[in-house]
GROMACS .gro file of C-alpha atoms in nm:
model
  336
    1UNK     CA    1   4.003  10.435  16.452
    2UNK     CA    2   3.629  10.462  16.486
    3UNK     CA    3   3.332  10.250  16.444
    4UNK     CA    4   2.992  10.239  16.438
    5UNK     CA    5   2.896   9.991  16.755
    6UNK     CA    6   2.490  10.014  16.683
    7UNK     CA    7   2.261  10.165  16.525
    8UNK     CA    8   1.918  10.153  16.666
    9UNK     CA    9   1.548  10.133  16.485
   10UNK     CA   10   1.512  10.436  16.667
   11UNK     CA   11   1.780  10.650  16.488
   12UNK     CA   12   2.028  10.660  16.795
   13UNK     CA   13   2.391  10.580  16.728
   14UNK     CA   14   2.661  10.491  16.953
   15UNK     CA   15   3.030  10.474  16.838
   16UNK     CA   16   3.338  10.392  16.936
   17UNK     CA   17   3.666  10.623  16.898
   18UNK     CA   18   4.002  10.440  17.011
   19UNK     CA   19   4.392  10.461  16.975
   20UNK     CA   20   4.663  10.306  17.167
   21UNK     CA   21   4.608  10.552  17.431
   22UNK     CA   22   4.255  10.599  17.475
   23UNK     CA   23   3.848  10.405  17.400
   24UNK     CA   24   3.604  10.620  17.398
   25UNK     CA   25   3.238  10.522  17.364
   26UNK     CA   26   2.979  10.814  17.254
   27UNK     CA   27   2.617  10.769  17.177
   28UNK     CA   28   2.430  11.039  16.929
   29UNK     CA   29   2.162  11.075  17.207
   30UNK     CA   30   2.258  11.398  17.348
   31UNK     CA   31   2.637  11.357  17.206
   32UNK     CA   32   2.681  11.160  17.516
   33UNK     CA   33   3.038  11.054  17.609
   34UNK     CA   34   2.929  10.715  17.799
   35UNK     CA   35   3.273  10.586  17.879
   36UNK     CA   36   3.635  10.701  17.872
   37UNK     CA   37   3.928  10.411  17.873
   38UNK     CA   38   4.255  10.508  17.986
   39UNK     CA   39   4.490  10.262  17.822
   40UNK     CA   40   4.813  10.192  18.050
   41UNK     CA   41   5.184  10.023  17.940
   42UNK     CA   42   5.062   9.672  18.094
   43UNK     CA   43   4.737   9.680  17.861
   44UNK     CA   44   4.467   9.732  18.135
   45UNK     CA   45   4.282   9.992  18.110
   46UNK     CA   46   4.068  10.213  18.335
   47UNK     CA   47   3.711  10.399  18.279
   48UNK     CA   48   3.728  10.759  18.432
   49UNK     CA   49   3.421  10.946  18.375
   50UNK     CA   50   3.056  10.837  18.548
   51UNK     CA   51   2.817  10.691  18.283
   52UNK     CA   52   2.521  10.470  18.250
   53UNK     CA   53   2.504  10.113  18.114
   54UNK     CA   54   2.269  10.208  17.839
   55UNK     CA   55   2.096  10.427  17.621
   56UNK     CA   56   1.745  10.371  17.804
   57UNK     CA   57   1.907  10.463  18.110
   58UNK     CA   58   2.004  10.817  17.969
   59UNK     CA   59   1.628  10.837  17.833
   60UNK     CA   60   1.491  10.804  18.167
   61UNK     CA   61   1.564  11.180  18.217
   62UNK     CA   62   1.671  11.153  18.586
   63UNK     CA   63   1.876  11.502  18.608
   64UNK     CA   64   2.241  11.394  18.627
   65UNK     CA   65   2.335  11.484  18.241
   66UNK     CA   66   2.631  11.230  18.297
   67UNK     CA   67   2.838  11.282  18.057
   68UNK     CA   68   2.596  11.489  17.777
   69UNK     CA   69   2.584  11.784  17.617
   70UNK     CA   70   2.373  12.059  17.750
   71UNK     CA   71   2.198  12.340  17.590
   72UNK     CA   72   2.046  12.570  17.430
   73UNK     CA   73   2.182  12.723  17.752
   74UNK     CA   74   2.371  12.506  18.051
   75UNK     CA   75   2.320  12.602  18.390
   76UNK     CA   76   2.053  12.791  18.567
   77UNK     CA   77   1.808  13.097  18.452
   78UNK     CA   78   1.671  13.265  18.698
   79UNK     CA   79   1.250  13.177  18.768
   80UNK     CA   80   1.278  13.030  18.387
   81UNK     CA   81   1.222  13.370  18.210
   82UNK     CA   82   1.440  13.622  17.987
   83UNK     CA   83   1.401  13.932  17.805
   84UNK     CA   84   1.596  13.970  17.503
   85UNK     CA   85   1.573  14.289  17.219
   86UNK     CA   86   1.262  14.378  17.467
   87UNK     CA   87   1.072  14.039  17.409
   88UNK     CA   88   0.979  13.853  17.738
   89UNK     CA   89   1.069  13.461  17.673
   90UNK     CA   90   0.963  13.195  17.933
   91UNK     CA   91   1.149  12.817  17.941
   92UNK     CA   92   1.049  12.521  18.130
   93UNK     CA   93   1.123  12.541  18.488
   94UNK     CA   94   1.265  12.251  18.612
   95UNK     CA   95   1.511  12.301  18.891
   96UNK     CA   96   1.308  12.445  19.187
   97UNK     CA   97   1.204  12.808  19.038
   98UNK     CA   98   1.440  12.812  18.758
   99UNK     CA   99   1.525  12.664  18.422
  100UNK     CA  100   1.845  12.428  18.468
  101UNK     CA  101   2.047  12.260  18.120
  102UNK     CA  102   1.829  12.365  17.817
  103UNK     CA  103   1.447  12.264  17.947
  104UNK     CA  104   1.279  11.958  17.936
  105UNK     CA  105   1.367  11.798  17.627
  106UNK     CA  106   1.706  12.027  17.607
  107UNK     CA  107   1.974  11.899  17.365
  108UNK     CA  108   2.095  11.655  17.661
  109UNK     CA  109   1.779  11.434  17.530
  110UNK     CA  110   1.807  11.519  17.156
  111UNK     CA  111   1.898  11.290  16.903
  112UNK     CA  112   2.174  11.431  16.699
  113UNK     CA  113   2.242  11.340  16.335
  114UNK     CA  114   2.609  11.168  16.308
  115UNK     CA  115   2.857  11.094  16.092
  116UNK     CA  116   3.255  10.950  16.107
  117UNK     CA  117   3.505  11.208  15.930
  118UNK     CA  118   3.852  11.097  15.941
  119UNK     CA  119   3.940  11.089  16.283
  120UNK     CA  120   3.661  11.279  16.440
  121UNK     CA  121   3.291  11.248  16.500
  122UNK     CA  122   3.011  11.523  16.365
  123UNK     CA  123   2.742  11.538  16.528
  124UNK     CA  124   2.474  11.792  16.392
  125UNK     CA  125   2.098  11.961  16.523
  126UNK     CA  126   1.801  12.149  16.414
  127UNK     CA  127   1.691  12.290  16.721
  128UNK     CA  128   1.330  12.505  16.582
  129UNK     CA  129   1.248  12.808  16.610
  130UNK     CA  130   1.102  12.865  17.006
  131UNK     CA  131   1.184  12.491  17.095
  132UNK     CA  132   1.206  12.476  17.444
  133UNK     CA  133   1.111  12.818  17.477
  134UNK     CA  134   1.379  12.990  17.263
  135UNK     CA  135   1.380  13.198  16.957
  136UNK     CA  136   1.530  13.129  16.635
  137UNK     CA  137   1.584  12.822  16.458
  138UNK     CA  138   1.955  12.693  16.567
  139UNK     CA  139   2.189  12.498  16.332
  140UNK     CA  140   2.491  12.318  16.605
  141UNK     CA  141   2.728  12.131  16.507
  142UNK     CA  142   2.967  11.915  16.787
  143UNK     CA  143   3.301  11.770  16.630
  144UNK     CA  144   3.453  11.485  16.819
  145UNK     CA  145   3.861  11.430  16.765
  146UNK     CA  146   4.075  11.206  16.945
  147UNK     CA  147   4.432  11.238  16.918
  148UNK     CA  148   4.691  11.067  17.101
  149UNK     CA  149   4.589  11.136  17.479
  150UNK     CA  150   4.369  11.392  17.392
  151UNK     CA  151   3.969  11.427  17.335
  152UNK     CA  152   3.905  11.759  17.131
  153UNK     CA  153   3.508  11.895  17.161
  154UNK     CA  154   3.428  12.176  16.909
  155UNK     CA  155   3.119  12.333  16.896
  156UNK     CA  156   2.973  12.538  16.640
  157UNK     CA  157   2.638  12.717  16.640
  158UNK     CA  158   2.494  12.937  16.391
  159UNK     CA  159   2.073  13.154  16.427
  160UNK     CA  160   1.893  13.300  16.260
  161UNK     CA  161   1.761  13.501  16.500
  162UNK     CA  162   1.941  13.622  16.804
  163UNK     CA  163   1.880  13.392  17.065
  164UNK     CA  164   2.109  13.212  17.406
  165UNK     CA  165   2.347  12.957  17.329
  166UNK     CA  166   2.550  12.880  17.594
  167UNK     CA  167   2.681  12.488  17.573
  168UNK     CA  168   2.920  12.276  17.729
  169UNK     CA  169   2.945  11.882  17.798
  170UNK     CA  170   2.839  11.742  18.134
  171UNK     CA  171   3.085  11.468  18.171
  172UNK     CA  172   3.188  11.380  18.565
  173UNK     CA  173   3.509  11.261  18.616
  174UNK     CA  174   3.665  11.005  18.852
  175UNK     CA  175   4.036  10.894  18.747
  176UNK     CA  176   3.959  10.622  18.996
  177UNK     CA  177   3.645  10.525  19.005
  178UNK     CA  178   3.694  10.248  19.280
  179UNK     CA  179   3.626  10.508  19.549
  180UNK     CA  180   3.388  10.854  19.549
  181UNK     CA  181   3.545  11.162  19.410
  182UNK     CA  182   3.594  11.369  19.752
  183UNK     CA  183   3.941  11.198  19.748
  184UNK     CA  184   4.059  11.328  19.425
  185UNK     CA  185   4.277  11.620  19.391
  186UNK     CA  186   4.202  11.928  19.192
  187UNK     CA  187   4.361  12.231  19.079
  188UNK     CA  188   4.134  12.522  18.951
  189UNK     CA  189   4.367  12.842  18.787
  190UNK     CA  190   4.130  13.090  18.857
  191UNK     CA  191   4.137  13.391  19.140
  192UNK     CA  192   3.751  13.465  19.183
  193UNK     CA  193   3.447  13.241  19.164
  194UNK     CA  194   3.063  13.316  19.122
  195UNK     CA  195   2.831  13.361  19.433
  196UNK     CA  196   2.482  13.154  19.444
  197UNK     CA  197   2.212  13.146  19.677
  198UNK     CA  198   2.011  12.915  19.836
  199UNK     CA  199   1.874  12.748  19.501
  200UNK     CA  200   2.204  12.768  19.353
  201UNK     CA  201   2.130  12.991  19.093
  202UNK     CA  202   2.438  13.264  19.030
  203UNK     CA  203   2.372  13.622  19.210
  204UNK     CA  204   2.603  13.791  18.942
  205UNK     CA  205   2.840  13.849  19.224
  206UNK     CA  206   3.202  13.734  19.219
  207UNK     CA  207   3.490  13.694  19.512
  208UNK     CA  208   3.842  13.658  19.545
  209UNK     CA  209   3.891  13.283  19.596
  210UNK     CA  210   4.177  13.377  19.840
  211UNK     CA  211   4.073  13.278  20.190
  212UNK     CA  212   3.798  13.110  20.110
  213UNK     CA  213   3.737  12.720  20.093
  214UNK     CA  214   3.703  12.755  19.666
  215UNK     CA  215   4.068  12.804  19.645
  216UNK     CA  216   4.194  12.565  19.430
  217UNK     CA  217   4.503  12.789  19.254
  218UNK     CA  218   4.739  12.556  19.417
  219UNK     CA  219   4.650  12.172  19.389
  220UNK     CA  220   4.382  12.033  19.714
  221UNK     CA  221   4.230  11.729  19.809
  222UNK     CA  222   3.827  11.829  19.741
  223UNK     CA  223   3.715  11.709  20.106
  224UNK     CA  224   3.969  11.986  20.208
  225UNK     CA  225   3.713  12.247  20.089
  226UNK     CA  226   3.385  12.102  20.251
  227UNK     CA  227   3.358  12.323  20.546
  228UNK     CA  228   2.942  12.304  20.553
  229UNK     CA  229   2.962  12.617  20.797
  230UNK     CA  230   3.072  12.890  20.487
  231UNK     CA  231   2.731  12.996  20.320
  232UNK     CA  232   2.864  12.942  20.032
  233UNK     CA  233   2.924  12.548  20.042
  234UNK     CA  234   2.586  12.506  20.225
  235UNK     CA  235   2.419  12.625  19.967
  236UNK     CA  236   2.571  12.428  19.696
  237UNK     CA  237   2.579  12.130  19.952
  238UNK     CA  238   2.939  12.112  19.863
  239UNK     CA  239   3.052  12.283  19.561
  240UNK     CA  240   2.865  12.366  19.274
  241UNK     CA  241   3.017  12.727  19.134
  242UNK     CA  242   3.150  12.904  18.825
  243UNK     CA  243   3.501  12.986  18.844
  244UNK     CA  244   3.636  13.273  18.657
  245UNK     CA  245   3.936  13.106  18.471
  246UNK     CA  246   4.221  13.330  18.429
  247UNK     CA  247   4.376  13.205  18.096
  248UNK     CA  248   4.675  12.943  18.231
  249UNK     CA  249   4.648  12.628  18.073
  250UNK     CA  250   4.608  12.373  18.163
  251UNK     CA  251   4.262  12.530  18.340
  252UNK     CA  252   4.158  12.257  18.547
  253UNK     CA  253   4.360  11.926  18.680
  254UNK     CA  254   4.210  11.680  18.890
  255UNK     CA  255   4.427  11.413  18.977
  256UNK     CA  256   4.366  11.052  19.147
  257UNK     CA  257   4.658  11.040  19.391
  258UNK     CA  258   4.682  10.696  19.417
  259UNK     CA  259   4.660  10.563  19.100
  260UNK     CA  260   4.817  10.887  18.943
  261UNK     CA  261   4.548  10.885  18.659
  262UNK     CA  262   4.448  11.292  18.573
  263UNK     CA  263   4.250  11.465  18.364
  264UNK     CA  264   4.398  11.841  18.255
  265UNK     CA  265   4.117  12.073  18.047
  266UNK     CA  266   4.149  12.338  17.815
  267UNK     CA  267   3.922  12.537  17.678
  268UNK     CA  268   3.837  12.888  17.523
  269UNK     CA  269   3.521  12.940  17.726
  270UNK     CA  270   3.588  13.204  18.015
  271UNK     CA  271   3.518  13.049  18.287
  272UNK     CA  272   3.422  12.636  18.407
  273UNK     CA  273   3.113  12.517  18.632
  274UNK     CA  274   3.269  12.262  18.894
  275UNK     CA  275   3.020  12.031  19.025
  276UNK     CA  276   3.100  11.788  19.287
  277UNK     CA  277   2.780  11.547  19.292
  278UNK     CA  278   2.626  11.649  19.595
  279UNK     CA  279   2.288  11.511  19.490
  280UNK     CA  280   2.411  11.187  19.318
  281UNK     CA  281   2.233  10.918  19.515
  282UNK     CA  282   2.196  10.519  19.436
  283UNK     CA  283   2.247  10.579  19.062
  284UNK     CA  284   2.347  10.252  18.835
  285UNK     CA  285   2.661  10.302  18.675
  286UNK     CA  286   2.849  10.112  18.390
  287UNK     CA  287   3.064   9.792  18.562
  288UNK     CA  288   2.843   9.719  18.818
  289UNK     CA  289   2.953  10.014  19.003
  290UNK     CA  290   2.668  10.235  19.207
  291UNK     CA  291   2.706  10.628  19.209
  292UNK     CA  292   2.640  10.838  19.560
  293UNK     CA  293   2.726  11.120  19.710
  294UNK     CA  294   3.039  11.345  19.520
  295UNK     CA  295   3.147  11.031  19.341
  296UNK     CA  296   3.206  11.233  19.041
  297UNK     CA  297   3.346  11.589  18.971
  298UNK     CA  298   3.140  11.695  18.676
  299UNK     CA  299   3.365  12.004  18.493
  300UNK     CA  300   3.195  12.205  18.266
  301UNK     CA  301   3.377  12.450  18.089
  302UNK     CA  302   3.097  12.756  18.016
  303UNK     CA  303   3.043  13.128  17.969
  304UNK     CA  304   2.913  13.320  18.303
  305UNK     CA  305   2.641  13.086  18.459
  306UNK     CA  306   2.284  13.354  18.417
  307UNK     CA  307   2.484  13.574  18.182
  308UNK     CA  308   2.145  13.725  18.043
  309UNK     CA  309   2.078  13.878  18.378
  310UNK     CA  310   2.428  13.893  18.545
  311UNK     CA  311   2.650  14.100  18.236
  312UNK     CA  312   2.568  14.428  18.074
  313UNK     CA  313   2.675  14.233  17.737
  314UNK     CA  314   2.565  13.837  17.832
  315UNK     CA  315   2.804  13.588  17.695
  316UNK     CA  316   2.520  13.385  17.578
  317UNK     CA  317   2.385  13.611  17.302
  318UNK     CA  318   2.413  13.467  16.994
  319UNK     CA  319   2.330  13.723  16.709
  320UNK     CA  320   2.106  13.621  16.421
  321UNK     CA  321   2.359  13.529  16.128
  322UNK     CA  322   2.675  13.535  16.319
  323UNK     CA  323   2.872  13.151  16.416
  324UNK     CA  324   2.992  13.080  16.753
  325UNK     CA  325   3.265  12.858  16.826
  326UNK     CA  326   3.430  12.724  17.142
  327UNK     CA  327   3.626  12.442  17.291
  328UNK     CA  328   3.730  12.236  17.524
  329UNK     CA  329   3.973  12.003  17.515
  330UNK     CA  330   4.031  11.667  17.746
  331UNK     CA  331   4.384  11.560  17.807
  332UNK     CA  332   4.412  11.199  18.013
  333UNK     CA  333   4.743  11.199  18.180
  334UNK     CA  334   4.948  10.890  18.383
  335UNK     CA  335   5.153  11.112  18.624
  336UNK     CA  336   5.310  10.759  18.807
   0.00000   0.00000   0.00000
């Protein structure tokens, strides 16, 4: 079932998509996903994803894209410029020298058109022609569908010039959100991750995550891979890399141990950004609860982080006339 829960003078929409295994609340503002219920046999149930109590708190643009979807591109280009067909483009740079999530005003802070079909939520944009910076004039559409214990995220883009579209939903996850997310347990099936420097933007250089503290092919606590001595998690300040997913499915699985709540993703992007919150400080979450340091694992599911610098043929282009699609898929799991 799902039902409008408000709609403000402003346009913005927030809904509310439930079955007997799952409530999930998702506002139009940036196709946010604000809450996540896990429904158990005894008829509690449990939020799992980080999220803000309301829709002025996602306005205040503070950076942490709980839970939103981000685009035109997600993640980091490098000093905020790109050529593409031999045209120099420059974005808003707003993550020390380099464009981070779409800009400014990037879809994260858009106000999507919505509608209810069925068992799934549209959700459609207009981005125009150089808004934030990029060409063409970009028709997305993001499809919502809960099944079962399932959350299904399609997304659909269509320009009419070429352009970058690279998008994926910022949602951090805690299956138990009573303590920070170090403690959870994750499992990454993937045998090389991405490089970054000291502003965390991707080299374009990949490793074998065998040996290294970013190997998560068999299932680890995330504190195990916090060794603040390897370049490579100083940088991030824990971890924030692209891993290179090599097709198993499920991709990802981070578990809560104790409560034996977990989240399994699938998706057809090629690769996932893992985030552990190493800059979440004092932020205001839904229940009364207050974010810090790695108390969420954002996962977000994404082509090759700087693509239009870091591949010969950059996962990002989208030609003029010719639809992308991708997805990911959530899967909320009681393993005990």
């Amino acid at each position: 079932m799902i039902r409008l829960l408000e709609q403000r003078a402003d346009g913005i929409c927030t809904y509310e998509m439930e079955n007997d295994q799952l409530k999930v609340i998702v506002s139009s503002y940036g196709v946010t996903l604000m809450e996540i219920d896990m429904k158990a046999e005894d008829g509690t149930s449990e939020n799992v994803i980080l999220g803000y109590p309301t829709i002025e708190d996602y306005q205040k643009k503070s950076g942490t894209y709980f839970g939103a979807l981000v685009g035109r591109t997600a993640n980091r280009i490098a000093n905020g410029q790109f050529k593409l067909n031999g045209k120099e483009y420059s974005l808003f740079v707003n993550n020390g020298p380099n464009a981070l999530h779409g800009g400014k005003n990037g879809f994260s802070y858009c106000n999507f058109d919505s509608r209810i079909e069925g068992n799934s939520l549209i959700f459609t944009y207009h981005a125009k022609d150089m808004e934030e910076g990029y060409p063409g004039n970009l028709d997305l559409t993001c499809t919502l569908t809960l099944k079962g214990n399932e959350l299904k995220i399609d997304y659909d883009a269509l320009c009419d010039q070429d352009t970058l579209c690279a998008l994926t939903h910022h949602t951090y996850f805690n299956p138990n959100l009573a303590s920070d997310g170090s403690k959870l347990v994750l499992q990454i099936r993937a045998d090389r991750h991405g490089l970054i420097d000291e502003n965390v933007l991707a080299t374009g250089q990949f490793r074998e995550v065998d040996g290294t503290p970013l190997d998560f092919r068999k299932p680890k606590p995330i504190a195990d891979s916090f060794d603040f001595e390897e370049i490579q998690i100083k940088n991030a300040k824990g971890i924030d890399h692209h891993f290179v997913l090599n097709g198993e499915n499920p991709a990802l699985v981070l578990t809560d141990p104790v409560s034996g709540r977990s989240v399994e993703i699938e998706t057809t992007f090629p690769g996932a950004q893992v985030y552990t919150g190493n800059y979440l400080e004092n932020e205001q979450g839904r229940d009364g609860i207050v974010y810090g340091e790695n108390y969420g694992i954002a996962i977000e599911p994404q082509y090759v982080p700087d693509s239009i610098h870091n591949q010969e043929h950059p996962d990002a282009i989208l030609k003029a006339g010719k639809p992308k699609h991708e997805e990911i898929l959530y899967r909320f799991v009681q393993t005990k």
